[in-house]
Coordinates of C-alpha atoms in Angstrom, one line a residue:
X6 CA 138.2 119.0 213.0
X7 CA 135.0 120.5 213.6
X8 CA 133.7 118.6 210.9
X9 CA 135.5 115.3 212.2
X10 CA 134.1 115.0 215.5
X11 CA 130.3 115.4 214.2
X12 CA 130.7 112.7 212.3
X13 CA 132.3 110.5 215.0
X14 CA 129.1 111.5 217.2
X15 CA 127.0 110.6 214.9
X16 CA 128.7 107.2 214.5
X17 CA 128.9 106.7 217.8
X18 CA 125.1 107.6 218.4
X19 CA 124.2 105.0 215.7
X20 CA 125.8 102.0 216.8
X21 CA 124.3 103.0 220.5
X22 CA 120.9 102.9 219.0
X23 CA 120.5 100.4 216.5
X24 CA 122.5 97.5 218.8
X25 CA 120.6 94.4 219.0
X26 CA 120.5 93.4 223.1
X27 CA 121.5 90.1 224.3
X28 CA 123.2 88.5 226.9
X29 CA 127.0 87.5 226.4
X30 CA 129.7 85.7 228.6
X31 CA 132.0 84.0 225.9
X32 CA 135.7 82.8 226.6
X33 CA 138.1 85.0 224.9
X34 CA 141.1 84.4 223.1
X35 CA 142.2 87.6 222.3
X36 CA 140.9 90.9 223.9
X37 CA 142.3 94.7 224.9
X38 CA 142.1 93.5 228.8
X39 CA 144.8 90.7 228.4
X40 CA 147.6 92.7 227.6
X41 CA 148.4 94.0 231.3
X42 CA 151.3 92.3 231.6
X43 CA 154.9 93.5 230.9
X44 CA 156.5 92.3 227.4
X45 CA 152.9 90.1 226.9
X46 CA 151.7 91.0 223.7
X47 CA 148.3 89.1 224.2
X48 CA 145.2 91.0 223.5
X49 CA 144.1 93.7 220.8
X50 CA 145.1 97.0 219.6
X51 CA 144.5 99.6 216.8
X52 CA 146.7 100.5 214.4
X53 CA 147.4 102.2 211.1
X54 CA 148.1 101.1 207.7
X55 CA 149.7 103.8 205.3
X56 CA 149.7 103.2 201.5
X57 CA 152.4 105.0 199.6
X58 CA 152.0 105.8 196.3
X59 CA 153.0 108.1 193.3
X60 CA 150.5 109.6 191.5
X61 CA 150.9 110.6 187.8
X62 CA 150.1 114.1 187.0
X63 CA 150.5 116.1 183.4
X64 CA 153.8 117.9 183.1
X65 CA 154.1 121.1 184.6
X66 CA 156.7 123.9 184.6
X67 CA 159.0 122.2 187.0
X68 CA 159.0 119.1 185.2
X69 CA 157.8 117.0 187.9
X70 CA 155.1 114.4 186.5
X71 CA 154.7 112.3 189.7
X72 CA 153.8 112.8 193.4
X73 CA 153.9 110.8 196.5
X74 CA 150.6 110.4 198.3
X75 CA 149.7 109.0 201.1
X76 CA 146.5 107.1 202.1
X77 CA 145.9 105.8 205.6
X78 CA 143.4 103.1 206.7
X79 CA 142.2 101.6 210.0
X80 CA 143.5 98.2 211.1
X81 CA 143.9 96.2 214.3
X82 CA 145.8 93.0 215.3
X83 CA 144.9 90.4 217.4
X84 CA 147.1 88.4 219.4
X85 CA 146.8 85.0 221.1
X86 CA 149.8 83.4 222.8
X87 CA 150.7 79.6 221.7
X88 CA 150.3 76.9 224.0
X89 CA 153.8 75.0 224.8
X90 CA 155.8 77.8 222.8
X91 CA 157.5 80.4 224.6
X92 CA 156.8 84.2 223.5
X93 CA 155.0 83.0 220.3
X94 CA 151.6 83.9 219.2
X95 CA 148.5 83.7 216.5
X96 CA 147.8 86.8 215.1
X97 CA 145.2 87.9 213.3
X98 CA 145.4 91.6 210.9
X99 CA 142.0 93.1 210.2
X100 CA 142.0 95.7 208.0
X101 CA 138.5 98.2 208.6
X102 CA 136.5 99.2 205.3
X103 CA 135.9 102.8 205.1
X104 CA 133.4 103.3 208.1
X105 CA 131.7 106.3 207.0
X106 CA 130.5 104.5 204.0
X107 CA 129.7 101.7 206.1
X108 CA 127.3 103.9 208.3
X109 CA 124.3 104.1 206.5
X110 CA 124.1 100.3 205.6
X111 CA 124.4 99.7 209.1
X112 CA 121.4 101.7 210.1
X113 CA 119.8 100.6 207.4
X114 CA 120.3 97.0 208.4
X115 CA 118.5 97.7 211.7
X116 CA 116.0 100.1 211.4
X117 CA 114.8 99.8 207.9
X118 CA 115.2 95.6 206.9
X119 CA 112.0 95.5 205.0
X120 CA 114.0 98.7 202.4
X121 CA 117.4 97.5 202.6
X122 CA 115.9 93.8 201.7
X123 CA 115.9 95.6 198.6
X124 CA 119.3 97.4 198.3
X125 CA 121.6 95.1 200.3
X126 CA 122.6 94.5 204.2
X127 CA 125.8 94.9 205.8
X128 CA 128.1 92.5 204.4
X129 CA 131.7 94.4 204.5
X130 CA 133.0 95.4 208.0
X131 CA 136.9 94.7 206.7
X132 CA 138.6 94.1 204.0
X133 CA 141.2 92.5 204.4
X134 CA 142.0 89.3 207.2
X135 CA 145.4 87.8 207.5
X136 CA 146.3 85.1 210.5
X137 CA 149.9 85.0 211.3
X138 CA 152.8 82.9 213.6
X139 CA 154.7 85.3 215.4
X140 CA 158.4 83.7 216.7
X141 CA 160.7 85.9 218.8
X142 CA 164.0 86.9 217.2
X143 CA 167.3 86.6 218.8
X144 CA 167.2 90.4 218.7
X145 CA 165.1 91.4 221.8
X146 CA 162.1 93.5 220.7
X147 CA 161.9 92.0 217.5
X148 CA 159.4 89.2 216.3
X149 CA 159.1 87.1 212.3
X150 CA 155.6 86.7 211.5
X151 CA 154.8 83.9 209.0
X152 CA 152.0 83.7 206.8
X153 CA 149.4 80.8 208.3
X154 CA 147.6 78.6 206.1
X155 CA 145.7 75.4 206.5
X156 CA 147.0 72.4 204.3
X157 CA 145.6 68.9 205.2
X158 CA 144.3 69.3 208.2
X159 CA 146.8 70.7 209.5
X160 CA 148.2 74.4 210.3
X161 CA 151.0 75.5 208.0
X162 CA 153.5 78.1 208.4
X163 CA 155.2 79.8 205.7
X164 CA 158.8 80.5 205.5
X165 CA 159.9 83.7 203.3
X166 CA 163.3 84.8 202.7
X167 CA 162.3 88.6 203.6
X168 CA 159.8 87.9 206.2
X169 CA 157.5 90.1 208.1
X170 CA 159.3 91.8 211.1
X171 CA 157.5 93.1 214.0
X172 CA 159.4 95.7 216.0
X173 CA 158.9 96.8 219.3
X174 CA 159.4 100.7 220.6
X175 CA 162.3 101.3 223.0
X176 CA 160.3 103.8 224.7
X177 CA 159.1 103.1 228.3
X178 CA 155.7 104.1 229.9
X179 CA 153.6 102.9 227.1
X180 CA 150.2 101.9 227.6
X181 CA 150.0 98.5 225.9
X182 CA 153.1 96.7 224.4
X183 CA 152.5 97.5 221.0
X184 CA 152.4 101.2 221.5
X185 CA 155.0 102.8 219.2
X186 CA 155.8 99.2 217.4
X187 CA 155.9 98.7 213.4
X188 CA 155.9 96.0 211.0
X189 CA 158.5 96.1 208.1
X190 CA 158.4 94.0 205.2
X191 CA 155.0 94.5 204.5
X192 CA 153.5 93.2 201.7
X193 CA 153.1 95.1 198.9
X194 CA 149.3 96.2 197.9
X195 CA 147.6 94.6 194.5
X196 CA 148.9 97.4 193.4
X197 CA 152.3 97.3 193.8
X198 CA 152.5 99.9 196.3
X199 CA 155.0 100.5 199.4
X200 CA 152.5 100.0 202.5
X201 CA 153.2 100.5 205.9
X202 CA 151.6 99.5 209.4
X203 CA 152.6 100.9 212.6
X204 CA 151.4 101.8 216.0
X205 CA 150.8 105.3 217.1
X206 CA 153.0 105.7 220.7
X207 CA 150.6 106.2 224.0
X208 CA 152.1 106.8 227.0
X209 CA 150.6 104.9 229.8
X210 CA 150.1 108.8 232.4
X211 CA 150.0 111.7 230.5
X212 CA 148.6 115.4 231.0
X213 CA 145.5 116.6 228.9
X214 CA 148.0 119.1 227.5
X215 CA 150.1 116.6 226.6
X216 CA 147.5 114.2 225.4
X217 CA 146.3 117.5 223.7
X218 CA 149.7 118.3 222.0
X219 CA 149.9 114.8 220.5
X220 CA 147.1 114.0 219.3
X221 CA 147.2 117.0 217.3
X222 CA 151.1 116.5 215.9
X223 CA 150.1 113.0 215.0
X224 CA 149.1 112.2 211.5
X225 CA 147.1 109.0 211.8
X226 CA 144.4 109.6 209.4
X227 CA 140.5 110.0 209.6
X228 CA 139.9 106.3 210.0
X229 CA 142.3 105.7 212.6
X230 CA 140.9 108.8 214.6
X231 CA 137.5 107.7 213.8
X232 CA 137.2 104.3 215.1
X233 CA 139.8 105.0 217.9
X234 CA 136.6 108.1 218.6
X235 CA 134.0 105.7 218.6
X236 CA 135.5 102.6 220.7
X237 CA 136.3 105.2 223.1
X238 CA 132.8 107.1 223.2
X239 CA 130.7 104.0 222.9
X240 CA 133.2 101.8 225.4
X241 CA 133.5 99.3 222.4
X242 CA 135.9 96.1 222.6
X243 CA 137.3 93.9 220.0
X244 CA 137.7 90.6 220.6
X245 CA 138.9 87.0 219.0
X246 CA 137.0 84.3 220.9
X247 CA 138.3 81.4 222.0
X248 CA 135.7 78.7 221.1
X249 CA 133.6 77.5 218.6
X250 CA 130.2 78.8 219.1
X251 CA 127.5 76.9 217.7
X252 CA 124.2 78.5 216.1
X253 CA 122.4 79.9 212.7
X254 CA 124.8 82.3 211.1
X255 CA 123.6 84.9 208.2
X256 CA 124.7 86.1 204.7
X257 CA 124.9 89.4 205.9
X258 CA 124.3 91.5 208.9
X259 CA 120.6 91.5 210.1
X260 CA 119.9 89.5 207.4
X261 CA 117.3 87.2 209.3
X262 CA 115.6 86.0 206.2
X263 CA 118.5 84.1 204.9
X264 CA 120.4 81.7 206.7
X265 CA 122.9 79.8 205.1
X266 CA 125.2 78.6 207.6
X267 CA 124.7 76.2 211.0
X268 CA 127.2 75.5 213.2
X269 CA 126.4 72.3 215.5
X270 CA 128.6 71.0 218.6
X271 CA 127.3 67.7 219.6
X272 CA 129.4 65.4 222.1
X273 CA 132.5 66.9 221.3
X274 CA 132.0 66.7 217.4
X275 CA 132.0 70.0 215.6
X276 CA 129.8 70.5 212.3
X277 CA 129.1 73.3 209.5
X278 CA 126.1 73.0 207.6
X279 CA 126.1 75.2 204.2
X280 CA 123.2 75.7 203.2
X281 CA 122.6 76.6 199.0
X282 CA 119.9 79.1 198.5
X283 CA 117.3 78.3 195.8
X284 CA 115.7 80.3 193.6
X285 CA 115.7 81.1 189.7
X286 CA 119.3 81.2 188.3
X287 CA 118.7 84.3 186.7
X288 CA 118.8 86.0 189.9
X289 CA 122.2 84.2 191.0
X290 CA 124.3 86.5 190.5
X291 CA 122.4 89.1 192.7
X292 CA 122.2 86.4 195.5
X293 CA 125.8 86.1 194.8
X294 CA 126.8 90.4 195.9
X295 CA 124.3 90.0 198.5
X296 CA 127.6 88.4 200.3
X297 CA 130.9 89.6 201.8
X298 CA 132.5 87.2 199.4
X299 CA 130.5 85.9 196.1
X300 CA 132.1 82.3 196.5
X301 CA 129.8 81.8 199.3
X302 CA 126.7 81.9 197.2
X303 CA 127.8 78.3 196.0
X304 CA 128.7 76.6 199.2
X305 CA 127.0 73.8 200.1
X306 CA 126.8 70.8 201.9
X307 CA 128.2 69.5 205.8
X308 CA 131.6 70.1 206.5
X309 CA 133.8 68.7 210.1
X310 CA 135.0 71.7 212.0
X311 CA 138.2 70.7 214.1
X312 CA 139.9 73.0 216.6
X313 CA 143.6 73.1 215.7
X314 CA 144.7 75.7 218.1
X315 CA 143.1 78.0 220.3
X316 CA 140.6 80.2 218.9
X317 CA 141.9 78.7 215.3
X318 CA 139.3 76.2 213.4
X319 CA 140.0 74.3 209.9
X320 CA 136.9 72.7 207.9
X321 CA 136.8 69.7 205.6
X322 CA 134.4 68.2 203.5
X323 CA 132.4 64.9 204.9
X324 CA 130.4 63.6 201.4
X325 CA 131.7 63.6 198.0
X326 CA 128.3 65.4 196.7
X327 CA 129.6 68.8 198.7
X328 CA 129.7 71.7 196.9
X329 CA 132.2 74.4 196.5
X330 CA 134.6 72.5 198.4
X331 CA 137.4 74.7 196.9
X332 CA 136.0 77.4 198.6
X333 CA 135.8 75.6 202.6
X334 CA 139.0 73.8 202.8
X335 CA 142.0 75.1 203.3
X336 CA 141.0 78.3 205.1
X337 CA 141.3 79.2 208.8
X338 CA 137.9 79.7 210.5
X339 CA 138.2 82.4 213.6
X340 CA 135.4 83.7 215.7
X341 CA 135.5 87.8 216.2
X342 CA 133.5 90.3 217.2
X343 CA 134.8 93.2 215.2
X344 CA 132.7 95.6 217.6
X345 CA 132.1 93.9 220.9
X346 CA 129.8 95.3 222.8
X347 CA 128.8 92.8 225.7
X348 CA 130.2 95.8 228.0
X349 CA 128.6 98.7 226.9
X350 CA 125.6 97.5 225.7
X351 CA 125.3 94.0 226.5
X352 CA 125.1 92.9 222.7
X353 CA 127.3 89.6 221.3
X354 CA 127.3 88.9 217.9
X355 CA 129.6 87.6 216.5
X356 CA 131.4 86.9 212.7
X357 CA 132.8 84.1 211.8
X358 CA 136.0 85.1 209.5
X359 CA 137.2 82.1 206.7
X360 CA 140.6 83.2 206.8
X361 CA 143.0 82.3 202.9
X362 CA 146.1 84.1 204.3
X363 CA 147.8 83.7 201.0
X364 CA 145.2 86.1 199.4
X365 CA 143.9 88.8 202.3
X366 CA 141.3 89.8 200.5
X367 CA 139.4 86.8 199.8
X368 CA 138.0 85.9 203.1
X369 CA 134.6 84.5 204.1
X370 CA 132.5 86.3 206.4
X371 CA 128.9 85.0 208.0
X372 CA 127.2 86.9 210.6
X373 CA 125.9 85.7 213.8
X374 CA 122.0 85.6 214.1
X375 CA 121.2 88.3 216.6
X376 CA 118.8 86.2 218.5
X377 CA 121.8 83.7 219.2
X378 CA 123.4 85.3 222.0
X379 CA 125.0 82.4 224.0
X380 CA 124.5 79.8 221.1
X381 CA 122.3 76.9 220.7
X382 CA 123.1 75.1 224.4
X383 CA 126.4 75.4 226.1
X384 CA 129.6 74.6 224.3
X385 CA 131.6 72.9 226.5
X386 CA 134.9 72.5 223.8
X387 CA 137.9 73.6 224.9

């Protein structure tokens, strides 16, 4: 434990001093604030997933050759109610990479850009994205969530015979509505593996013995505790914004030197401009790790942006001569700030997530420039 909270001070120490400073006043679509009201599941809150496995070991005495293990991973969900349905929401999964590996190439990224030029910025925050619809059930407390793609244009969702089932505790004086709640039906991981997601339970009052006792019965995992540690410490938010916000956007984080994506918003009409990086094809396939996703590194060309929902955007080509169309269309483009900290230290930067529910993994990620702040002039979509 000891060992545990130095870590989570040093964290939370780092992100303190290596945030870039800029003024911030976005709309929101989905943030910790909205979820104040009773049975509204708006807003944002962190959760666990648990992957079960059996691991194979040489025979012993016993004769026992496998074991159940368990590994347990940070995640959060974002939800966004729908306009004109009742009780139905957008929701967005986020799965955090391990963040004490991400530590050093995030100070690195800030303080040192000339060295980590050399070895790589930032470029993996999660790893794994996944938007859903979530319908109520006729069983009260209970809510299908179906895989969300974009086909045509348009937003898709996908029926399943076994479908994701979000259930909500039964217990009262909880401090958001998701406290206690878990998803069944989970998909399996590449794997194979059983994987579970749940909610550890709050209460809304408690004593610090209580808080004490529970904290230290739980089993949540050193991720989990970690980020929970550092959002707390550092007053950190996570939010899904609401609009499309306009500006240069980076390969990875920091990276000012290469700039391969523009976002414009012009009379109401929405563009992305890709932008292929030259340079001797021998070094492509570095350019190519240099980004969250490698299919990025062959993007090019300018691309219509439309707002199909709130905080929900859909790309499609605009000339024949694009390239790496395959890789644009059909994904869901959201806006998040994985660690918004317009609060605490009045720094917004945002990522902006390219979203293949059907394959988690294979998201798009560019970074905000962190001299964008409010975007290039006021975006005035809604």
């Amino acid at each position: 434990m000891k060992c545990f909270r130095i870590l989570a001070l040093l964290m939370s120490f780092t992100l303190v001093s290596c945030s870039s400073l800029t003024n911030g006043g976005r709309d929101v679509a989905s943030s910790a604030e909205q979820a104040s009201l009773a049975g509204d599941l708006s807003g944002t809150q962190l959760g666990v997933v648990r992957y079960l496995k059996e691991k194979y070991y040489k025979k012993k005495y016993d004769g026992k050759r496998f074991k159940k293990t368990k590994r347990f991973r940070a995640m959060r969900v974002y939800f966004n109610k729908i306009e004109g349905e009742a009780d139905s929401y957008h929701a967005i999964l986020l799965e955090y990479t391990n963040l004490l590996r991400m530590a050093p190439t995030y100070v690195g990224s800030n303080k040192l850009p000339p060295i980590q030029s050399i070895f790589g910025f930032l470029k993996k925050i999660a790893t794994s994205v996944t938007v859903y619809k979530v319908t109520p059930l006729a069983e009260a407390g209970k809510y299908e969530m179906q895989l969300l793609n974009a086909r045509g244009g348009q937003l898709v969702a996908t029926q399943s015979a076994t479908p994701m089932v979000l259930h909500l505790s039964d217990a009262e004086n909880l401090s958001h509505p998701l406290s206690g709640a878990r998803i069944s039906n989970f998909a399996k991981s590449k794997k194979g593996n059983e994987v579970d997601v749940f909610f550890p339970e709050i209460p809304q009052t408690e004593t610090k013995e209580e808080e004490k006792k529970r904290k230290k019965e739980a089993k949540f995992g050193m991720q989990f505790n970690l980020a929970n540690f550092v959002y707390k410490k550092v007053k950190l938010e996570s939010t899904w914004r609401d609009n499309f916000l306009p500006g240069p956007y980076l390969r990875a984080y920091n990276d000012k030197k290469h700039q391969v994506l523009t976002l414009k918003a012009d009379a109401g009409k929405l563009e992305a401009d890709f932008v292929l990086e030259k340079g001797w094809r021998i070094w492509s396939g570095l350019r190519a790790r240099r980004f969250t996703n490698k299919k990025s590194a062959s993007i090019k060309g300018n691309f219509e942006v439309t707002k199909v929902a709130k905080g929900i955007f859909i790309f499609s080509s605009t000339d024949d001569k694009n390239e790496g169309v395959e890789h644009v269309e059909d994904r869901i483009g959201v806006f998040i700030d994985i660690f918004d900290a317009r609060k605490s230290l009045d720094q917004d930067v945002v990522e902006l997530i390219m979203v293949d529910s059907n394959n988690p993994t294979d998201f798009l990620m560019y970074y905000e420039h962190p001299d964008n702040g409010e975007g290039e002039g006021r975006n005035e979509e809604k």
